[in-house]
mmCIF file of C-alpha atoms in Angstrom:
data_model
loop_
_atom_site.group_PDB
_atom_site.id
_atom_site.type_symbol
_atom_site.label_atom_id
_atom_site.label_comp_id
_atom_site.label_asym_id
_atom_site.label_seq_id
_atom_site.Cartn_x
_atom_site.Cartn_y
_atom_site.Cartn_z
ATOM 1 C CA MET A 13 -47.841 51.622 49.172
ATOM 2 C CA THR A 14 -47.610 47.867 48.918
ATOM 3 C CA ALA A 15 -45.047 45.870 47.027
ATOM 4 C CA LEU A 16 -46.083 43.893 43.974
ATOM 5 C CA ASN A 17 -47.500 40.467 44.661
ATOM 6 C CA THR A 18 -48.308 39.123 41.221
ATOM 7 C CA THR A 19 -49.988 35.950 42.424
ATOM 8 C CA ALA A 20 -52.200 37.684 44.973
ATOM 9 C CA SER A 21 -53.198 40.612 42.811
ATOM 10 C CA MET A 22 -53.700 38.810 39.520
ATOM 11 C CA SER A 23 -55.011 35.339 40.353
ATOM 12 C CA VAL A 24 -58.573 36.382 41.136
ATOM 13 C CA ALA A 25 -60.831 36.004 38.124
ATOM 14 C CA ALA A 26 -62.642 39.017 36.729
ATOM 15 C CA VAL A 27 -66.085 39.327 38.285
ATOM 16 C CA GLY A 28 -69.005 40.617 36.239
ATOM 17 C CA GLN A 29 -68.820 43.051 33.379
ATOM 18 C CA LYS A 30 -67.102 46.377 33.863
ATOM 19 C CA ARG A 31 -67.475 49.878 32.483
ATOM 20 C CA LEU A 32 -64.064 51.204 31.446
ATOM 21 C CA VAL A 33 -62.788 54.640 30.502
ATOM 22 C CA ILE A 34 -59.699 54.875 28.318
ATOM 23 C CA VAL A 35 -57.888 58.184 27.933
ATOM 24 C CA GLY A 36 -55.377 58.530 25.096
ATOM 25 C CA ALA A 37 -56.643 55.739 22.847
ATOM 26 C CA THR A 38 -55.156 57.361 19.730
ATOM 27 C CA GLY A 39 -51.668 56.787 21.136
ATOM 28 C CA MET A 40 -49.557 53.664 20.775
ATOM 29 C CA VAL A 41 -50.267 51.991 24.123
ATOM 30 C CA GLY A 42 -53.742 53.489 24.425
ATOM 31 C CA GLY A 43 -54.697 52.082 21.042
ATOM 32 C CA TYR A 44 -53.801 48.562 22.094
ATOM 33 C CA ALA A 45 -55.572 49.101 25.432
ATOM 34 C CA LEU A 46 -58.729 50.053 23.560
ATOM 35 C CA ARG A 47 -58.604 46.949 21.380
ATOM 36 C CA ASN A 48 -58.006 44.701 24.377
ATOM 37 C CA ALA A 49 -60.881 46.260 26.296
ATOM 38 C CA LEU A 50 -63.327 45.975 23.405
ATOM 39 C CA ASP A 51 -62.414 42.305 22.927
ATOM 40 C CA HIS A 52 -62.504 41.425 26.640
ATOM 41 C CA ALA A 53 -65.503 39.381 27.774
ATOM 42 C CA ALA A 54 -65.445 41.072 31.196
ATOM 43 C CA VAL A 55 -65.943 44.552 29.685
ATOM 44 C CA LYS A 56 -69.488 45.830 29.270
ATOM 45 C CA SER A 57 -68.679 49.224 27.772
ATOM 46 C CA VAL A 58 -65.688 51.385 26.882
ATOM 47 C CA THR A 59 -65.741 55.168 26.903
ATOM 48 C CA SER A 60 -62.818 56.631 24.971
ATOM 49 C CA ILE A 61 -61.928 60.223 25.822
ATOM 50 C CA GLY A 62 -59.480 62.113 23.632
ATOM 51 C CA ARG A 63 -58.849 65.078 21.384
ATOM 52 C CA LYS A 64 -58.766 63.150 18.096
ATOM 53 C CA ARG A 65 -61.278 60.832 16.491
ATOM 54 C CA LEU A 66 -60.508 57.114 16.590
ATOM 55 C CA GLY A 67 -61.970 56.286 13.211
ATOM 56 C CA ILE A 68 -63.520 53.034 14.407
ATOM 57 C CA SER A 69 -66.912 51.853 15.613
ATOM 58 C CA HIS A 70 -67.863 49.037 17.978
ATOM 59 C CA PRO A 71 -71.038 48.090 19.882
ATOM 60 C CA LYS A 72 -69.246 48.521 23.215
ATOM 61 C CA LEU A 73 -67.570 51.822 22.312
ATOM 62 C CA LYS A 74 -68.642 55.361 23.170
ATOM 63 C CA GLU A 75 -66.287 58.014 21.809
ATOM 64 C CA VAL A 76 -66.060 61.430 23.466
ATOM 65 C CA LEU A 77 -63.988 64.323 22.146
ATOM 66 C CA HIS A 78 -62.574 66.596 24.835
ATOM 67 C CA GLN A 79 -60.070 69.304 23.936
ATOM 68 C CA ASP A 80 -59.161 70.959 27.238
ATOM 69 C CA PHE A 81 -57.758 68.445 29.708
ATOM 70 C CA ALA A 82 -56.747 71.314 31.968
ATOM 71 C CA ASP A 83 -60.446 71.424 32.888
ATOM 72 C CA CYS A 84 -62.343 68.127 32.917
ATOM 73 C CA SER A 85 -65.402 69.423 34.782
ATOM 74 C CA ALA A 86 -67.571 68.908 31.698
ATOM 75 C CA LEU A 87 -66.888 65.165 31.969
ATOM 76 C CA GLU A 88 -68.454 64.769 35.424
ATOM 77 C CA ASP A 89 -71.713 63.150 34.296
ATOM 78 C CA LEU A 90 -69.962 61.029 31.679
ATOM 79 C CA LEU A 91 -67.559 59.653 34.284
ATOM 80 C CA SER A 92 -70.236 58.583 36.741
ATOM 81 C CA ARG A 93 -70.808 54.852 37.377
ATOM 82 C CA GLN A 94 -67.481 53.848 35.840
ATOM 83 C CA ASP A 95 -65.598 50.855 37.210
ATOM 84 C CA ALA A 96 -62.091 51.712 36.042
ATOM 85 C CA ALA A 97 -59.933 54.060 34.015
ATOM 86 C CA VAL A 98 -56.906 53.244 31.879
ATOM 87 C CA TYR A 99 -54.979 56.485 31.452
ATOM 88 C CA CYS A 100 -52.455 56.576 28.598
ATOM 89 C CA LEU A 101 -52.422 60.262 27.640
ATOM 90 C CA GLY A 102 -48.878 61.588 27.296
ATOM 91 C CA THR A 103 -46.183 63.048 25.095
ATOM 92 C CA TYR A 104 -42.505 62.545 24.304
ATOM 93 C CA THR A 105 -39.716 64.477 26.013
ATOM 94 C CA GLY A 106 -38.275 66.988 23.559
ATOM 95 C CA SER A 107 -41.402 67.196 21.435
ATOM 96 C CA VAL A 108 -42.931 70.018 23.510
ATOM 97 C CA SER A 109 -41.770 72.792 25.830
ATOM 98 C CA ASP A 110 -41.130 72.114 29.505
ATOM 99 C CA ALA A 111 -44.344 73.909 30.456
ATOM 100 C CA GLU A 112 -46.347 71.757 28.027
ATOM 101 C CA LEU A 113 -44.577 68.606 29.227
ATOM 102 C CA ARG A 114 -45.596 69.344 32.818
ATOM 103 C CA ALA A 115 -49.164 70.182 31.816
ATOM 104 C CA ILE A 116 -49.679 67.047 29.729
ATOM 105 C CA THR A 117 -47.781 64.677 32.018
ATOM 106 C CA ALA A 118 -48.871 65.875 35.457
ATOM 107 C CA ASP A 119 -51.576 68.538 35.398
ATOM 108 C CA TYR A 120 -53.904 66.790 32.945
ATOM 109 C CA THR A 121 -53.607 63.505 34.836
ATOM 110 C CA ILE A 122 -54.347 65.141 38.163
ATOM 111 C CA GLU A 123 -57.340 67.064 36.807
ATOM 112 C CA PHE A 124 -58.866 64.020 35.127
ATOM 113 C CA ALA A 125 -58.359 61.938 38.271
ATOM 114 C CA ARG A 126 -60.043 64.619 40.378
ATOM 115 C CA VAL A 127 -63.213 64.514 38.296
ATOM 116 C CA LEU A 128 -63.233 60.714 38.035
ATOM 117 C CA ARG A 129 -62.786 60.358 41.799
ATOM 118 C CA ASN A 130 -65.727 62.692 42.450
ATOM 119 C CA SER A 131 -67.929 60.940 39.889
ATOM 120 C CA SER A 132 -66.910 57.303 40.468
ATOM 121 C CA PRO A 133 -65.240 57.026 43.880
ATOM 122 C CA ASN A 134 -64.912 53.239 43.657
ATOM 123 C CA ALA A 135 -63.185 53.172 40.277
ATOM 124 C CA ALA A 136 -59.769 51.560 39.831
ATOM 125 C CA PHE A 137 -57.078 53.597 38.057
ATOM 126 C CA SER A 138 -54.393 52.218 35.736
ATOM 127 C CA PHE A 139 -51.774 54.867 34.891
ATOM 128 C CA LEU A 140 -49.100 54.818 32.205
ATOM 129 C CA SER A 141 -46.160 56.330 34.077
ATOM 130 C CA GLY A 142 -42.542 55.755 33.112
ATOM 131 C CA ASN A 143 -39.213 54.295 34.129
ATOM 132 C CA GLY A 144 -37.521 56.439 36.765
ATOM 133 C CA ALA A 145 -40.650 58.306 37.859
ATOM 134 C CA ASP A 146 -39.677 60.309 40.935
ATOM 135 C CA GLN A 147 -42.322 61.082 43.558
ATOM 136 C CA THR A 148 -39.887 63.164 45.636
ATOM 137 C CA GLY A 149 -39.803 65.948 43.039
ATOM 138 C CA ARG A 150 -36.019 66.206 43.311
ATOM 139 C CA GLY A 151 -35.097 64.191 40.235
ATOM 140 C CA ARG A 152 -32.863 65.655 37.545
ATOM 141 C CA LEU A 153 -35.062 64.661 34.621
ATOM 142 C CA ALA A 154 -38.206 66.723 34.070
ATOM 143 C CA PHE A 155 -40.141 63.759 32.679
ATOM 144 C CA ALA A 156 -39.377 61.704 35.797
ATOM 145 C CA ARG A 157 -40.378 64.554 38.123
ATOM 146 C CA TYR A 158 -43.683 65.173 36.350
ATOM 147 C CA LYS A 159 -44.583 61.491 36.170
ATOM 148 C CA GLY A 160 -43.736 61.251 39.860
ATOM 149 C CA MET A 161 -45.922 64.264 40.579
ATOM 150 C CA ALA A 162 -48.845 62.551 38.849
ATOM 151 C CA GLU A 163 -48.190 59.276 40.690
ATOM 152 C CA LYS A 164 -48.108 60.980 44.074
ATOM 153 C CA ALA A 165 -51.392 62.758 43.401
ATOM 154 C CA LEU A 166 -53.093 59.545 42.241
ATOM 155 C CA LEU A 167 -52.035 57.702 45.390
ATOM 156 C CA ALA A 168 -53.386 60.552 47.525
ATOM 157 C CA ASP A 169 -56.722 60.808 45.702
ATOM 158 C CA GLY A 170 -58.349 57.936 47.563
ATOM 159 C CA PHE A 171 -59.000 55.534 44.700
ATOM 160 C CA PRO A 172 -59.498 52.012 46.043
ATOM 161 C CA ARG A 173 -56.934 50.618 43.595
ATOM 162 C CA VAL A 174 -54.199 52.492 41.723
ATOM 163 C CA TYR A 175 -51.729 50.768 39.402
ATOM 164 C CA LEU A 176 -48.692 52.804 38.390
ATOM 165 C CA PHE A 177 -47.037 51.235 35.346
ATOM 166 C CA ARG A 178 -43.393 52.227 34.854
ATOM 167 C CA PRO A 179 -42.242 50.702 31.564
ATOM 168 C CA ALA A 180 -38.720 51.228 30.263
ATOM 169 C CA TYR A 181 -38.359 51.073 26.461
ATOM 170 C CA ILE A 182 -41.753 50.354 24.897
ATOM 171 C CA TYR A 183 -41.340 48.430 21.651
ATOM 172 C CA PRO A 184 -43.923 49.717 19.124
ATOM 173 C CA VAL A 185 -44.530 46.282 17.473
ATOM 174 C CA GLN A 186 -46.073 47.847 14.373
ATOM 175 C CA PRO A 187 -43.863 49.995 12.093
ATOM 176 C CA ARG A 188 -44.255 53.707 12.719
ATOM 177 C CA LYS A 189 -42.437 57.010 12.296
ATOM 178 C CA GLU A 190 -40.277 57.209 15.407
ATOM 179 C CA PRO A 191 -40.539 60.538 17.279
ATOM 180 C CA THR A 192 -36.829 61.046 18.032
ATOM 181 C CA PHE A 193 -33.388 59.790 17.000
ATOM 182 C CA SER A 194 -33.091 57.868 20.273
ATOM 183 C CA TYR A 195 -36.255 55.940 19.504
ATOM 184 C CA ARG A 196 -35.074 55.239 15.952
ATOM 185 C CA LEU A 197 -31.829 53.884 17.369
ATOM 186 C CA LEU A 198 -33.569 51.709 19.960
ATOM 187 C CA ARG A 199 -35.895 50.337 17.307
ATOM 188 C CA ALA A 200 -32.904 49.408 15.146
ATOM 189 C CA VAL A 201 -31.019 47.622 17.935
ATOM 190 C CA TYR A 202 -34.092 46.154 19.646
ATOM 191 C CA PRO A 203 -33.403 42.465 18.812
ATOM 192 C CA VAL A 204 -30.001 42.659 20.518
ATOM 193 C CA PHE A 205 -31.136 45.041 23.266
ATOM 194 C CA ARG A 206 -33.944 42.744 24.446
ATOM 195 C CA LEU A 207 -31.551 39.780 24.627
ATOM 196 C CA LEU A 208 -28.983 41.692 26.681
ATOM 197 C CA PHE A 209 -31.413 43.700 28.831
ATOM 198 C CA PRO A 210 -34.762 41.869 28.903
ATOM 199 C CA ASN A 211 -36.028 43.807 31.920
ATOM 200 C CA GLN A 212 -35.518 47.113 30.102
ATOM 201 C CA VAL A 213 -37.976 46.442 27.265
ATOM 202 C CA ILE A 214 -41.688 45.747 26.953
ATOM 203 C CA ARG A 215 -43.939 45.301 23.934
ATOM 204 C CA ALA A 216 -46.607 47.979 23.551
ATOM 205 C CA ASP A 217 -49.377 45.428 23.103
ATOM 206 C CA ASP A 218 -48.278 43.403 26.146
ATOM 207 C CA LEU A 219 -48.103 46.540 28.285
ATOM 208 C CA ALA A 220 -51.589 47.582 27.185
ATOM 209 C CA TRP A 221 -52.937 44.102 27.925
ATOM 210 C CA ALA A 222 -51.573 44.275 31.470
ATOM 211 C CA MET A 223 -52.984 47.766 32.086
ATOM 212 C CA VAL A 224 -56.464 46.633 31.114
ATOM 213 C CA ASP A 225 -56.355 43.203 32.718
ATOM 214 C CA VAL A 226 -55.280 44.428 36.143
ATOM 215 C CA VAL A 227 -58.267 46.754 36.618
ATOM 216 C CA LEU A 228 -60.711 44.019 35.647
ATOM 217 C CA ARG A 229 -59.658 41.859 38.585
ATOM 218 C CA GLN A 230 -61.019 42.150 42.111
ATOM 219 C CA THR A 231 -58.626 42.418 45.051
ATOM 220 C CA GLN A 232 -59.415 42.262 48.729
ATOM 221 C CA GLU A 233 -57.794 45.447 50.012
ATOM 222 C CA ARG A 234 -57.119 49.018 49.077
ATOM 223 C CA GLN A 235 -53.736 49.379 47.506
ATOM 224 C CA GLY A 236 -51.421 51.346 45.257
ATOM 225 C CA LEU A 237 -49.041 49.208 43.251
ATOM 226 C CA VAL A 238 -45.908 50.490 41.554
ATOM 227 C CA LEU A 239 -45.150 48.180 38.647
ATOM 228 C CA GLU A 240 -41.611 48.470 37.313
ATOM 229 C CA ASN A 241 -40.715 47.017 33.913
ATOM 230 C CA ARG A 242 -39.599 43.680 35.411
ATOM 231 C CA ASP A 243 -42.873 43.447 37.365
ATOM 232 C CA ILE A 244 -44.942 44.062 34.239
ATOM 233 C CA ARG A 245 -43.037 41.356 32.378
ATOM 234 C CA ALA A 246 -43.548 38.931 35.264
ATOM 235 C CA MET A 247 -47.262 39.738 35.312
ATOM 236 C CA ILE A 248 -47.548 39.075 31.591
ATOM 237 C CA LYS A 249 -45.554 35.854 31.798
ATOM 238 C CA SER A 250 -47.701 34.470 34.600
ATOM 239 C CA GLN A 251 -51.124 35.672 33.467
ATOM 240 C CA MET A 252 -51.274 36.315 29.744
ATOM 241 C CA PRO A 253 -52.698 33.584 27.528
ATOM 242 C CA VAL A 254 -49.927 31.867 25.579
ATOM 243 C CA ARG A 255 -49.466 33.346 22.133
ATOM 244 C CA ASP A 256 -46.653 33.778 19.656
ATOM 245 C CA ARG A 257 -44.617 36.874 20.378
ATOM 246 C CA ASP A 258 -40.995 37.903 20.012
ATOM 247 C CA ALA A 259 -40.365 39.691 23.294
#
């Protein structure tokens, strides 16, 4: 597993138009990833796979409803000839049982990756992991263990390029009903928190931009990159077009 080299991995311009798959586009980060992909000149088509309807239409967009992510075999033909996947499917700790948390966080990711790898062996994979993800399986936090389990499987699957994004606190940008008290508290103190701990926060739209942008760029060697929150911020600072933002 190579260390992050932002200049080397991100300086090569996107080549040609790509076919992207986005999983979890009804979620916060996935929604921004979908918008970025649809607007990106280097994207030829976007296939959104999820359990809920998006409620939008676009010439580049193909929407596919799939309810059982424990078995993605039915997606084999759909996933053929894809250039990359941006995988944002997930859930919040405390909102489901431990068994459901493991299934959604690890098992669904591993199953989807298995089918994608068989159907499009040259596809790049951008994965929304999380801060503290633990590939050893010995971590105290269940979320970290399950994210680490998914990461380890993705790195072993043989994809030519795997990008493991480990954001810390993801700022929602748009107002929403926060899922837990902790998130409500972080939202309230965000202006101060980002000043004191800038490497512990990331905007949802910036994170999504980075997850899409990185798979649209060609690199010269097979690699698996672990991108911690500070690395994601550095990537955005060096590569993202200048725009007004408060993070």
